[in-house]
Short mmCIF file of C-alpha atoms in Angstrom, two decimals:
data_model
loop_
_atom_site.label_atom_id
_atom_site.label_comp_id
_atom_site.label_asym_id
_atom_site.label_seq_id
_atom_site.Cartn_x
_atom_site.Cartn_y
_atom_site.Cartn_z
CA UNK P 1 0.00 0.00 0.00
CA UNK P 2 1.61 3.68 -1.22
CA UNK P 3 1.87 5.76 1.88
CA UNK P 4 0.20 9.36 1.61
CA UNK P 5 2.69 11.92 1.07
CA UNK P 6 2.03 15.42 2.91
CA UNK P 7 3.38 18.34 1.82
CA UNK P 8 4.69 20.97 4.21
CA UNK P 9 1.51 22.96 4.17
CA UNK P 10 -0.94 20.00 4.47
CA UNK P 11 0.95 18.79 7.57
CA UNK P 12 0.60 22.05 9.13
CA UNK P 13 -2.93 22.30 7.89
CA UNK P 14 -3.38 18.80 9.51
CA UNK P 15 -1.62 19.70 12.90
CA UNK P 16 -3.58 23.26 13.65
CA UNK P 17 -6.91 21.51 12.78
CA UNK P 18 -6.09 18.19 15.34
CA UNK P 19 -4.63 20.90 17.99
CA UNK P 20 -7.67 23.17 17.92
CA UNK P 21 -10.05 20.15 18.47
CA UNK P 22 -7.96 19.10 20.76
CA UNK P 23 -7.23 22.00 23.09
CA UNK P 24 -10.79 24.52 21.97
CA UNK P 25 -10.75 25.77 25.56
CA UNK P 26 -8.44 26.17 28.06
CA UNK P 27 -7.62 28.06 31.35
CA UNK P 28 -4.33 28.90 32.33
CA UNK P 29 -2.09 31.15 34.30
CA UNK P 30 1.29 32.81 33.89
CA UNK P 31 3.73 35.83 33.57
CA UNK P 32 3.38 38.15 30.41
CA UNK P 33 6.93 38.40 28.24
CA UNK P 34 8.03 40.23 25.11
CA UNK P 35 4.56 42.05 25.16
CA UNK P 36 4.30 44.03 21.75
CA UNK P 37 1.59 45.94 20.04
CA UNK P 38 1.79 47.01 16.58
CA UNK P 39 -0.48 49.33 14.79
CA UNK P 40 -3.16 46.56 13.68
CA UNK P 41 -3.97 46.80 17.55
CA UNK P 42 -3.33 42.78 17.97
CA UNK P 43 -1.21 41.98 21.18
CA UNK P 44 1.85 39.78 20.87
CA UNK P 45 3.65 38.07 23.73
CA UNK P 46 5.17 34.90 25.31
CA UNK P 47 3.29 33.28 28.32
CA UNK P 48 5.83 32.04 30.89
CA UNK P 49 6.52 30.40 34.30
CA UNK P 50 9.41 29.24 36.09
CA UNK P 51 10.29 26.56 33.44
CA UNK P 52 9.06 26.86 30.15
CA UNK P 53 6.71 29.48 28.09
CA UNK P 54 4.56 29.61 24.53
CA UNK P 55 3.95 32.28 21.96
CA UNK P 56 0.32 33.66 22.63
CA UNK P 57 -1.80 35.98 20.44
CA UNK P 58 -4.79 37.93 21.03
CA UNK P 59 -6.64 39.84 18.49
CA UNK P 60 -7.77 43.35 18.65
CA UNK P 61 -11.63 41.88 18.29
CA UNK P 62 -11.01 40.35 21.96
CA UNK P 63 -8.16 42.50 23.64
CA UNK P 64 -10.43 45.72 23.55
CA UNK P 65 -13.17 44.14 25.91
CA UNK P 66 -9.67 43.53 28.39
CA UNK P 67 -9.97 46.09 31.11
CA UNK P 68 -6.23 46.95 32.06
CA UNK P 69 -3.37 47.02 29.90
CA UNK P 70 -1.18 44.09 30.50
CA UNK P 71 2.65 44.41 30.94
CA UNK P 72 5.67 42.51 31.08
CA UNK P 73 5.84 41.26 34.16
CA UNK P 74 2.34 41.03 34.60
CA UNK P 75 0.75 37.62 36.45
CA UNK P 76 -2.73 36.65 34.48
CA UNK P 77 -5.21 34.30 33.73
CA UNK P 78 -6.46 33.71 29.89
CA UNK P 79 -8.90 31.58 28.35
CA UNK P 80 -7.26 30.33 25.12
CA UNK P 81 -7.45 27.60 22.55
CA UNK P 82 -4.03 26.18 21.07
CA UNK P 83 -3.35 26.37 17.28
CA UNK P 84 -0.46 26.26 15.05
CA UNK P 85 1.07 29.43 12.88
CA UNK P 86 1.07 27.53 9.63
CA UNK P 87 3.93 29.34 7.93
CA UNK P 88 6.70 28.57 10.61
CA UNK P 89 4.88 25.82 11.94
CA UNK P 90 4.87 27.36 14.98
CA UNK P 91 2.33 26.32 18.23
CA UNK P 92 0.93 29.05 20.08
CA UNK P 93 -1.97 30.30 22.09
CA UNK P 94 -5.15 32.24 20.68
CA UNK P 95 -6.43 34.08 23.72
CA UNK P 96 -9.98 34.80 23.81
CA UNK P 97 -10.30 36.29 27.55
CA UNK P 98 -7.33 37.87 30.00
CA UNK P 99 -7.73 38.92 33.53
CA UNK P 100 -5.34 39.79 36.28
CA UNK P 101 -3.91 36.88 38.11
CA UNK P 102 -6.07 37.77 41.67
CA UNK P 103 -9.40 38.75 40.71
CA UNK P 104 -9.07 36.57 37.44
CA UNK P 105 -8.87 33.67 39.86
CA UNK P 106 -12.49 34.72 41.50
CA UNK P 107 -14.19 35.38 38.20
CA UNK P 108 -13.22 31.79 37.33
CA UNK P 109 -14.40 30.77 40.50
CA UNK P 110 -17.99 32.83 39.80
CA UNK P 111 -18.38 31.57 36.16
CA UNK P 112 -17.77 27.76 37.71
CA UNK P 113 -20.57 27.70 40.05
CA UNK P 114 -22.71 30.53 37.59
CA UNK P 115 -22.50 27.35 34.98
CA UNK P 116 -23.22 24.53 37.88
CA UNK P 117 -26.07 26.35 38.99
CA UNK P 118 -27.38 27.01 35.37
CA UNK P 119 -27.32 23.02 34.80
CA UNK P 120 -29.23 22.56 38.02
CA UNK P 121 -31.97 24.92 37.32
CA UNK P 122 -31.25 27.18 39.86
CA UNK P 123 -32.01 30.59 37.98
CA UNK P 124 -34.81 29.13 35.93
CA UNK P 125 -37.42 32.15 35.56
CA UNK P 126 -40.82 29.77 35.87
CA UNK P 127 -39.04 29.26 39.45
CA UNK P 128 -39.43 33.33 40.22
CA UNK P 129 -42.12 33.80 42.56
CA UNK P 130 -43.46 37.32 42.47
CA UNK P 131 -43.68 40.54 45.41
CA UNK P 132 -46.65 40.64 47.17
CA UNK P 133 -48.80 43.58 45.72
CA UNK P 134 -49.82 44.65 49.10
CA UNK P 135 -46.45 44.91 52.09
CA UNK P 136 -47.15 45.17 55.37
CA UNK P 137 -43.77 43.82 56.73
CA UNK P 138 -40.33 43.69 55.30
CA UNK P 139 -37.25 41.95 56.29
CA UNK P 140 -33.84 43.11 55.67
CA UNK P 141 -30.37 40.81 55.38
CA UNK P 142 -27.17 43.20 55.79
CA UNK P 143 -24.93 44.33 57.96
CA UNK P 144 -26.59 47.02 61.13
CA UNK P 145 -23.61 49.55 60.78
CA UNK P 146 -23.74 49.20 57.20
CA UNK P 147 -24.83 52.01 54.37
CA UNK P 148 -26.90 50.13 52.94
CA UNK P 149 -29.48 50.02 55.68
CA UNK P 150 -29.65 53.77 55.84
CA UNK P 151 -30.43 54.25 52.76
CA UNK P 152 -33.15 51.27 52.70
CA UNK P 153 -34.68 52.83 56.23
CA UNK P 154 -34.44 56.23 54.04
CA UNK P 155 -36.63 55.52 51.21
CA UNK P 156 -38.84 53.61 53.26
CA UNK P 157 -39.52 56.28 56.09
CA UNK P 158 -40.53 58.74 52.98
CA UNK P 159 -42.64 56.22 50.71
CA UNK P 160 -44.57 54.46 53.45
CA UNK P 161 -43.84 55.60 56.98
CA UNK P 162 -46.43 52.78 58.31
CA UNK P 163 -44.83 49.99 56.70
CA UNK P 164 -43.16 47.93 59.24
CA UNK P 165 -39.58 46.46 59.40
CA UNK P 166 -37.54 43.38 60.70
CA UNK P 167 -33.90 43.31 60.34
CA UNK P 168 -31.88 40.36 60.25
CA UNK P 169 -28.55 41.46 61.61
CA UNK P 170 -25.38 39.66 59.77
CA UNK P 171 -21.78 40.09 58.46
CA UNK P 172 -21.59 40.59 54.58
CA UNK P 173 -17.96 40.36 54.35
CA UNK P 174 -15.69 38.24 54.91
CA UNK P 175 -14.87 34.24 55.54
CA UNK P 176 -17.81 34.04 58.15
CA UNK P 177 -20.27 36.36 56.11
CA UNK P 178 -22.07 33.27 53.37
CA UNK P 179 -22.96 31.30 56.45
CA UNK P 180 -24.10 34.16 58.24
CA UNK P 181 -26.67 35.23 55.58
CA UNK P 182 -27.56 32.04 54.65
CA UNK P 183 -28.64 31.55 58.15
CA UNK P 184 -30.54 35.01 58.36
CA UNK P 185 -32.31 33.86 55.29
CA UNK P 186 -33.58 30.48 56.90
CA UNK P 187 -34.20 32.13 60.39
CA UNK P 188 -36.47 34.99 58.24
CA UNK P 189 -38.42 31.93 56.42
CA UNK P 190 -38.48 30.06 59.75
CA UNK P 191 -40.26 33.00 61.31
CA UNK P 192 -42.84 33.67 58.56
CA UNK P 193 -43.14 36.95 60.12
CA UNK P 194 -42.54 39.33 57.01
CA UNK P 195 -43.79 39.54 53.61
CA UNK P 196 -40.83 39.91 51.63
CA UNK P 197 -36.80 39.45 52.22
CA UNK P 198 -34.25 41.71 50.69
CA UNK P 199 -30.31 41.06 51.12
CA UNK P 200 -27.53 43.41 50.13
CA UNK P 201 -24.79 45.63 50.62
CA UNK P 202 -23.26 48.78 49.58
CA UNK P 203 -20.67 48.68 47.07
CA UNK P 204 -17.52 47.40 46.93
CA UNK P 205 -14.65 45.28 44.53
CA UNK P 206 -15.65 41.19 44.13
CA UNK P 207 -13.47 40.43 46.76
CA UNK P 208 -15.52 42.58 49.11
CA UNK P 209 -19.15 41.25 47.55
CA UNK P 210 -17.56 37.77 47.11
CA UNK P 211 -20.12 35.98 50.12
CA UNK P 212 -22.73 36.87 47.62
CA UNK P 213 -21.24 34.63 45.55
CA UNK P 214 -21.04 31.30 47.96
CA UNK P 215 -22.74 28.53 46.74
CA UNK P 216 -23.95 28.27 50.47
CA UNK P 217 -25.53 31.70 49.63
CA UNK P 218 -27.61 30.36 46.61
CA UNK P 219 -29.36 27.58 48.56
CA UNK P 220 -30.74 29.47 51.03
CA UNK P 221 -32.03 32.23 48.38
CA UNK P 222 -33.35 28.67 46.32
CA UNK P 223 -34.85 26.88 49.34
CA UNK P 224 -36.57 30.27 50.85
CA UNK P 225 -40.50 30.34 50.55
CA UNK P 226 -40.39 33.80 50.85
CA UNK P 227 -39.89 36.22 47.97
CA UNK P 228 -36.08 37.49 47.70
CA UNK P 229 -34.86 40.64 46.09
CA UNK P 230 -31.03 40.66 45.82
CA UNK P 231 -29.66 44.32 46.20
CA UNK P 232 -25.83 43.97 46.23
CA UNK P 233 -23.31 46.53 45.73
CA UNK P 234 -24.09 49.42 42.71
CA UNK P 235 -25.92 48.97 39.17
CA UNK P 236 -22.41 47.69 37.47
CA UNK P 237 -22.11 44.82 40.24
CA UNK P 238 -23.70 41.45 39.60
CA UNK P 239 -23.88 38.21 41.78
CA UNK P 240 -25.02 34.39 42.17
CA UNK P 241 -27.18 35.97 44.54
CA UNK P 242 -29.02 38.17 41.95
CA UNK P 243 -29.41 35.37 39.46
CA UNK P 244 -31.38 33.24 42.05
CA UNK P 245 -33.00 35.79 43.90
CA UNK P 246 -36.73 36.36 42.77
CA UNK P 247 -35.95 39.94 41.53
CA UNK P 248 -32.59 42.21 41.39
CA UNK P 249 -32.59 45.63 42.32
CA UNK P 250 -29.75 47.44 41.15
CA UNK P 251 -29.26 49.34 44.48
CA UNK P 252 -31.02 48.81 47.52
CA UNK P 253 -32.89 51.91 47.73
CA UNK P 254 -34.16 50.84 44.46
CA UNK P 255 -35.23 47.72 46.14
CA UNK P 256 -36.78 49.70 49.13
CA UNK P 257 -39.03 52.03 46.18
CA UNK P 258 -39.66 48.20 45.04
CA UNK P 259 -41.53 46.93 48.30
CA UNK P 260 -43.23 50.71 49.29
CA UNK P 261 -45.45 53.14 47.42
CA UNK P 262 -45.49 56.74 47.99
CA UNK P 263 -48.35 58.25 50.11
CA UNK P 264 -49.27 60.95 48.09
CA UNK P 265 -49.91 59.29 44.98
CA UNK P 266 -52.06 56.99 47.00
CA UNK P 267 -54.06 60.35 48.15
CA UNK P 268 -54.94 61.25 44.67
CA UNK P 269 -56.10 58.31 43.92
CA UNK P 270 -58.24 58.89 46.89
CA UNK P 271 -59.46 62.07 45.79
CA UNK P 272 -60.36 60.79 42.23
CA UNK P 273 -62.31 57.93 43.83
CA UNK P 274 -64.14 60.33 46.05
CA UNK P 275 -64.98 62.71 42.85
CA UNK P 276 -65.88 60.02 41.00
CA UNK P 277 -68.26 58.10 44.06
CA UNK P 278 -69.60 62.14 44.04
CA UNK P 279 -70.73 62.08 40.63
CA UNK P 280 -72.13 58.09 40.46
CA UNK P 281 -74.42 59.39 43.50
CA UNK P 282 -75.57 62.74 42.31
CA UNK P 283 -76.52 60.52 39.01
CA UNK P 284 -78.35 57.68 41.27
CA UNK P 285 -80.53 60.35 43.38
CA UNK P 286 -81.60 62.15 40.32
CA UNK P 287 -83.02 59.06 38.40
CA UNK P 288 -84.99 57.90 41.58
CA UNK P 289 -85.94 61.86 42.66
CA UNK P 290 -87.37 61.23 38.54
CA UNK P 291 -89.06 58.30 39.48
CA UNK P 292 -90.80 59.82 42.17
CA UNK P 293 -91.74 62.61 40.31
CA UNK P 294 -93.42 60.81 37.70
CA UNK P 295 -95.23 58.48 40.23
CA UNK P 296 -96.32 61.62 42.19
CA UNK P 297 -97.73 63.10 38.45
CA UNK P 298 -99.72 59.92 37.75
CA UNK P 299 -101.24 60.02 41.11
CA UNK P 300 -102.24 63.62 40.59
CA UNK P 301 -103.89 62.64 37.22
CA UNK P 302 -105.75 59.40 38.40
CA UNK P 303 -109.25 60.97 39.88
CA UNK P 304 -111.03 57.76 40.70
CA UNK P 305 -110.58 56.27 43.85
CA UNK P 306 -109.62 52.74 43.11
CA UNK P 307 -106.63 54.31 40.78
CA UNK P 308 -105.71 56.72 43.52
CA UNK P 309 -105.18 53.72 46.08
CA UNK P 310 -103.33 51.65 43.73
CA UNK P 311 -101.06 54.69 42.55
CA UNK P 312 -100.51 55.47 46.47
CA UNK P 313 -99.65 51.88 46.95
CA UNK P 314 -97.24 52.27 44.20
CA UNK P 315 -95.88 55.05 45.54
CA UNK P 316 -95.49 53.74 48.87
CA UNK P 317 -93.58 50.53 47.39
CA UNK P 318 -91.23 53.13 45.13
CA UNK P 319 -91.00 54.77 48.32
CA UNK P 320 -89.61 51.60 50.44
CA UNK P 321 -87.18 50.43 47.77
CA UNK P 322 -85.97 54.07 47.06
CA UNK P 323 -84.85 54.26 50.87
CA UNK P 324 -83.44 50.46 50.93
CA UNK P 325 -81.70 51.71 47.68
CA UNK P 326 -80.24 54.41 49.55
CA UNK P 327 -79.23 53.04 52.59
CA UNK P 328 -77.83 49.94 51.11
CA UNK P 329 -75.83 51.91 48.44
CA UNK P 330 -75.07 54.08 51.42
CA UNK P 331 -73.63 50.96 53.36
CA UNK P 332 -71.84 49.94 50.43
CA UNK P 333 -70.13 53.50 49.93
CA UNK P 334 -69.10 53.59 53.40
CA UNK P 335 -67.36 49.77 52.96
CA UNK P 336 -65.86 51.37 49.87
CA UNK P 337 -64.60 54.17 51.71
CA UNK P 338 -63.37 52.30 54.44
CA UNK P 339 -60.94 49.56 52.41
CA UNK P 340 -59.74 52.77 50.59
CA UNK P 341 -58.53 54.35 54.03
CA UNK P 342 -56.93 51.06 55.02
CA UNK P 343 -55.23 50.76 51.99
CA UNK P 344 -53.78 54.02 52.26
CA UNK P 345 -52.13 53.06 55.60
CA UNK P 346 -51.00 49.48 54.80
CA UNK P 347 -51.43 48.77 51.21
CA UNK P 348 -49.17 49.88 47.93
CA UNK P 349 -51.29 50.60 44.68
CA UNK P 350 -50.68 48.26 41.90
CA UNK P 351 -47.47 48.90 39.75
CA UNK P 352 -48.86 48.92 36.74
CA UNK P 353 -51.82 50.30 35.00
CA UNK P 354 -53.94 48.09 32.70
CA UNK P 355 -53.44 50.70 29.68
CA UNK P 356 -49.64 50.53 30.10
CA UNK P 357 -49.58 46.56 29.83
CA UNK P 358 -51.47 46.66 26.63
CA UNK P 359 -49.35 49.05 25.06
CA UNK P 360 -46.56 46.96 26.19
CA UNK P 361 -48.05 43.86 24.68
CA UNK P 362 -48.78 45.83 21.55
CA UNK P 363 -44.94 47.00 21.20
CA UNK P 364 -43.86 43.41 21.60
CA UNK P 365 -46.15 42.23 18.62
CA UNK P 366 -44.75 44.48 16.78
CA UNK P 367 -41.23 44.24 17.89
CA UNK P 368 -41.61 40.60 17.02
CA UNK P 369 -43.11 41.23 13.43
CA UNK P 370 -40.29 42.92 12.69
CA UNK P 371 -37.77 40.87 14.15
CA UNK P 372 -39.36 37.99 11.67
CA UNK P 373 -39.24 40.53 8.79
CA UNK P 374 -35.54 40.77 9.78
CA UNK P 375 -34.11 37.38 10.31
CA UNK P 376 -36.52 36.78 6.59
CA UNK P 377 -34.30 38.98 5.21
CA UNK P 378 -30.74 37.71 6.35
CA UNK P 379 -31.67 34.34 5.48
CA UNK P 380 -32.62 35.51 1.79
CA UNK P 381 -28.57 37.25 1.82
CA UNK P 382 -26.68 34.54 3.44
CA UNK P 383 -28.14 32.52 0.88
CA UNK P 384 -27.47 34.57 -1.98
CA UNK P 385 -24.07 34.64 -0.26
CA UNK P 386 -23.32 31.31 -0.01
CA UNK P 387 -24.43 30.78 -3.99
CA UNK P 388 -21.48 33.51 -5.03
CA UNK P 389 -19.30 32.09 -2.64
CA UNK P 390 -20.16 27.97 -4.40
CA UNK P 391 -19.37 29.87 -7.84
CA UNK P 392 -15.97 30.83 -6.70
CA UNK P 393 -15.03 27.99 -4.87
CA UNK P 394 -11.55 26.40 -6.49
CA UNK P 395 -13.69 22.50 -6.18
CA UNK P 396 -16.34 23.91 -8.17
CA UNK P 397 -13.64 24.84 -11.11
CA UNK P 398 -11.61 21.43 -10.36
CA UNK P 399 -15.28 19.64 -10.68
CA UNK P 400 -15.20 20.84 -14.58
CA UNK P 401 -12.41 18.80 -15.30
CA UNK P 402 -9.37 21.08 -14.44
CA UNK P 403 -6.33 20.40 -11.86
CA UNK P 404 -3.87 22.21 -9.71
CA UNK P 405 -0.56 21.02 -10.20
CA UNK P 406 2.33 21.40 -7.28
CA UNK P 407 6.28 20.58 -7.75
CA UNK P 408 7.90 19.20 -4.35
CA UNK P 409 8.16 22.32 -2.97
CA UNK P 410 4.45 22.48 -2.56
CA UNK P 411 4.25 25.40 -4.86
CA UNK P 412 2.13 25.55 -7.55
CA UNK P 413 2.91 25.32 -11.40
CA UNK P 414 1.69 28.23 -13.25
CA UNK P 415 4.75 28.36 -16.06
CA UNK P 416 6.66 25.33 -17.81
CA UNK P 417 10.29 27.53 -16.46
CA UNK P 418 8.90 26.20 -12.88
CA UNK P 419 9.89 22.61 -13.50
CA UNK P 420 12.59 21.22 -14.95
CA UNK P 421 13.00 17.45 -17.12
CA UNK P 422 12.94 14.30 -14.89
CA UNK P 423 11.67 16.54 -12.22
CA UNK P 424 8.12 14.87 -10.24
CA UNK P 425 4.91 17.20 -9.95
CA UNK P 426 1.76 16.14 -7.84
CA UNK P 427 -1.49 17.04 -10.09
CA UNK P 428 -4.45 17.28 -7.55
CA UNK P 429 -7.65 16.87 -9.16
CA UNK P 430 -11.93 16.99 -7.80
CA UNK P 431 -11.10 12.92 -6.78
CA UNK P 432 -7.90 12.41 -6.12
CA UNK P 433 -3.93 13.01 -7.14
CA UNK P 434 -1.54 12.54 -9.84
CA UNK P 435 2.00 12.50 -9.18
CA UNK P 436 3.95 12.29 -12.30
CA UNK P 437 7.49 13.08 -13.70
CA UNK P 438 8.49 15.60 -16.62
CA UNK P 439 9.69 14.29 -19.76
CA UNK P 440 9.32 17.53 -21.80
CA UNK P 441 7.43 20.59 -21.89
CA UNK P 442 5.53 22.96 -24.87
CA UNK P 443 5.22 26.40 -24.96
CA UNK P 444 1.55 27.65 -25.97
#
């Protein structure tokens, strides 16, 4: 059996395809060397420890989402795959992420569980359960000397003075802090003596918010049967704790406006039910006060006896349910008017109006008409792409009936003056390959 023959560039070819399946995605730490930037805005540089190092690349596309500028010198931690430069046949690494050595370390550590608690279904959204549309208690997870329970108490004492408040005292940093909340969190569901949880923090870097991100943390916030809003550290900061939690708040005064409603807008809509229970009665006393009238004029016009006794009997029974109208629309009013005063000391309005969800259901119709229009559209061009691209393909031409020939050198033959007599070419054809050896040549 003839052994295949390679040329250079197929055995490079070969090797960078076999290492990039092999080696896709990798993690791995070391020093930064011979760091060089030239104007294409690609980084160069050799990735070393204490006894060997590689050539590494990364591409402008990735190296402008890297947020420091990396040095010689410089200890980090890059996700890379391993290919081959083909033209020196050459191994190196194609780095796709780069962080700093010490917080590069943690952000590993956060994607691991983030991706072990995606396969386990802990932030699946049919698991959410939703806030209570009415508070009357809320309990807080955070530290007492903390900012972050100022500002809560803050926006809390101005929305909804009357709401009340439990706080669950614990550490929320530090090597003690994930067990500390995690146990404030099962104490608070143990109790079942608030309506809604929130845990947080004030700012701070992911070292400071990293007990947020203990997988002991997560369990309590998937276990807990009461609703959790996560409200750690500033807009920009994100958590395990806020993918599990039942709702994130980016700050936790916004999660304090998200479990209190402000008084006054709850006194308007007191006002506009009282202006509106105003008009409905003027409306209901004037139809029966019509009534009446009416029966009174039929009485007046009825001379014979009999009629005059019926039409005062009539009267008499308009008269009875007219005042068992009243009073029981006047009991009924009162009721009214009584819920609407409790609500306004215990009880947030509704977040949103019904006119607002239907123009939000009408946007998203629309949004996703378009978005079908769209993706319609890019099919129609990557297809009309892919045609041109068939067209131009070298197989299509070598499917006609023509070949590429190659001398030994794995250059191809485009003049006679390339080869030489007795010298062997390789003819590569749409099935297969020739390898032959000159005898002569002919000029066109």
């Amino acid at each position: 059996m003839q052994p295949t023959i390679y040329s250079i560039s197929q055995l490079n070819t070969a090797v960078k395809l076999q290492l990039e399946s092999e080696f896709a995605q990798i993690w791995l730490t070391g020093e930064i060397s011979n760091f060089t930037q030239p104007v294409s805005g690609h980084w160069y540089f050799s990735l070393k420890d204490s006894a060997a190092q590689v050539r590494a690349a990364m591409f402008r596309g990735q190296n402008y989402r890297t947020n420091f500028r990396p040095q010689n010198g410089t200890q980090v931690l890059v996700c890379a795959k391993v290919s081959l430069y083909e033209a020196r046949g050459d191994y190196q690494l194609i780095v796709e992420k780069m962080l700093p050595a010490g917080d590069g370390l943690l952000q590993l550590q956060f994607e691991t569980l983030k991706q072990k608690l995606t396969e386990k279904g802990y932030f699946a959204n049919q698991l959410k359960k939703t806030l209570p549309p009415f508070c009357q208690r809320v309990g807080i997870v955070t530290s007492t000397t903390g900012a972050a329970l100022q500002d809560i108490l803050k926006v809390l004492r101005r929305r909804d003075p009357t709401l009340e408040i439990v706080i669950y005292p614990s550490l929320v940093q530090g090597k003690e802090a994930a067990q500390n909340i995690a146990e404030m969190i099962e104490l608070a569901n143990l109790r079942q003596e608030v309506d809604v949880l929130i845990i947080g923090r004030g700012g701070g870097s992911l070292e400071d918010l990293w007990c947020f991100n203990e997988e002991i943390v997560a369990e309590a916030i998937y276990r807990s049967n009461l609703p959790i809003i996560s409200a750690v550290g500033h807009e920009v900061d994100v958590t395990i704790a806020d993918f599990v939690a039942d709702v994130r708040a980016a700050t936790p005064s916004v999660a304090a406006e998200l479990v209190s409603q402000n008084r006054e807008t709850l006194k308007r809509r007191l006002q506009v039910m009282n202006q509106q229970l105003d008009i409905t009665w003027d409306y209901y006393l004037g139809q029966k006060n019509y009534q009446l009238h009416r029966a009174k004029m039929c009485l007046l016009q009825c001379h014979p006896q009999r009629q005059l006794t019926e039409r005062l009997h009539d009267f008499q029974r308009l008269d009875f349910q007219l005042q068992t109208a009243i009073q029981l629309r006047l009991q009924a009013v009162a009721a009214e008017f009584q819920q609407l005063i409790q609500s306004i000391a215990h009880y947030p309005i509704q977040w949103q109006l019904q006119d607002k969800q239907q123009k939000m259901l009408t946007i998203k119709r629309q949004l996703a008409n378009q978005l079908q229009i769209l993706l319609h559209q890019q099919q129609a061009k990557y297809a009309t792409l892919c045609t041109k691209l068939d067209q131009l393909s070298p197989l299509t031409i070598l499917a006609r009936g023509y070949g590429i020939t190659f001398n030994l050198q794995g250059e191809v033959v485009k003049n006679i003056d390339a080869v030489q007599k007795g010298e062997r070419i390789c003819t590569h054809l749409m099935k297969g390959t020739i390898v032959s050896c000159v005898e002569k040549t002919h000029s066109l």
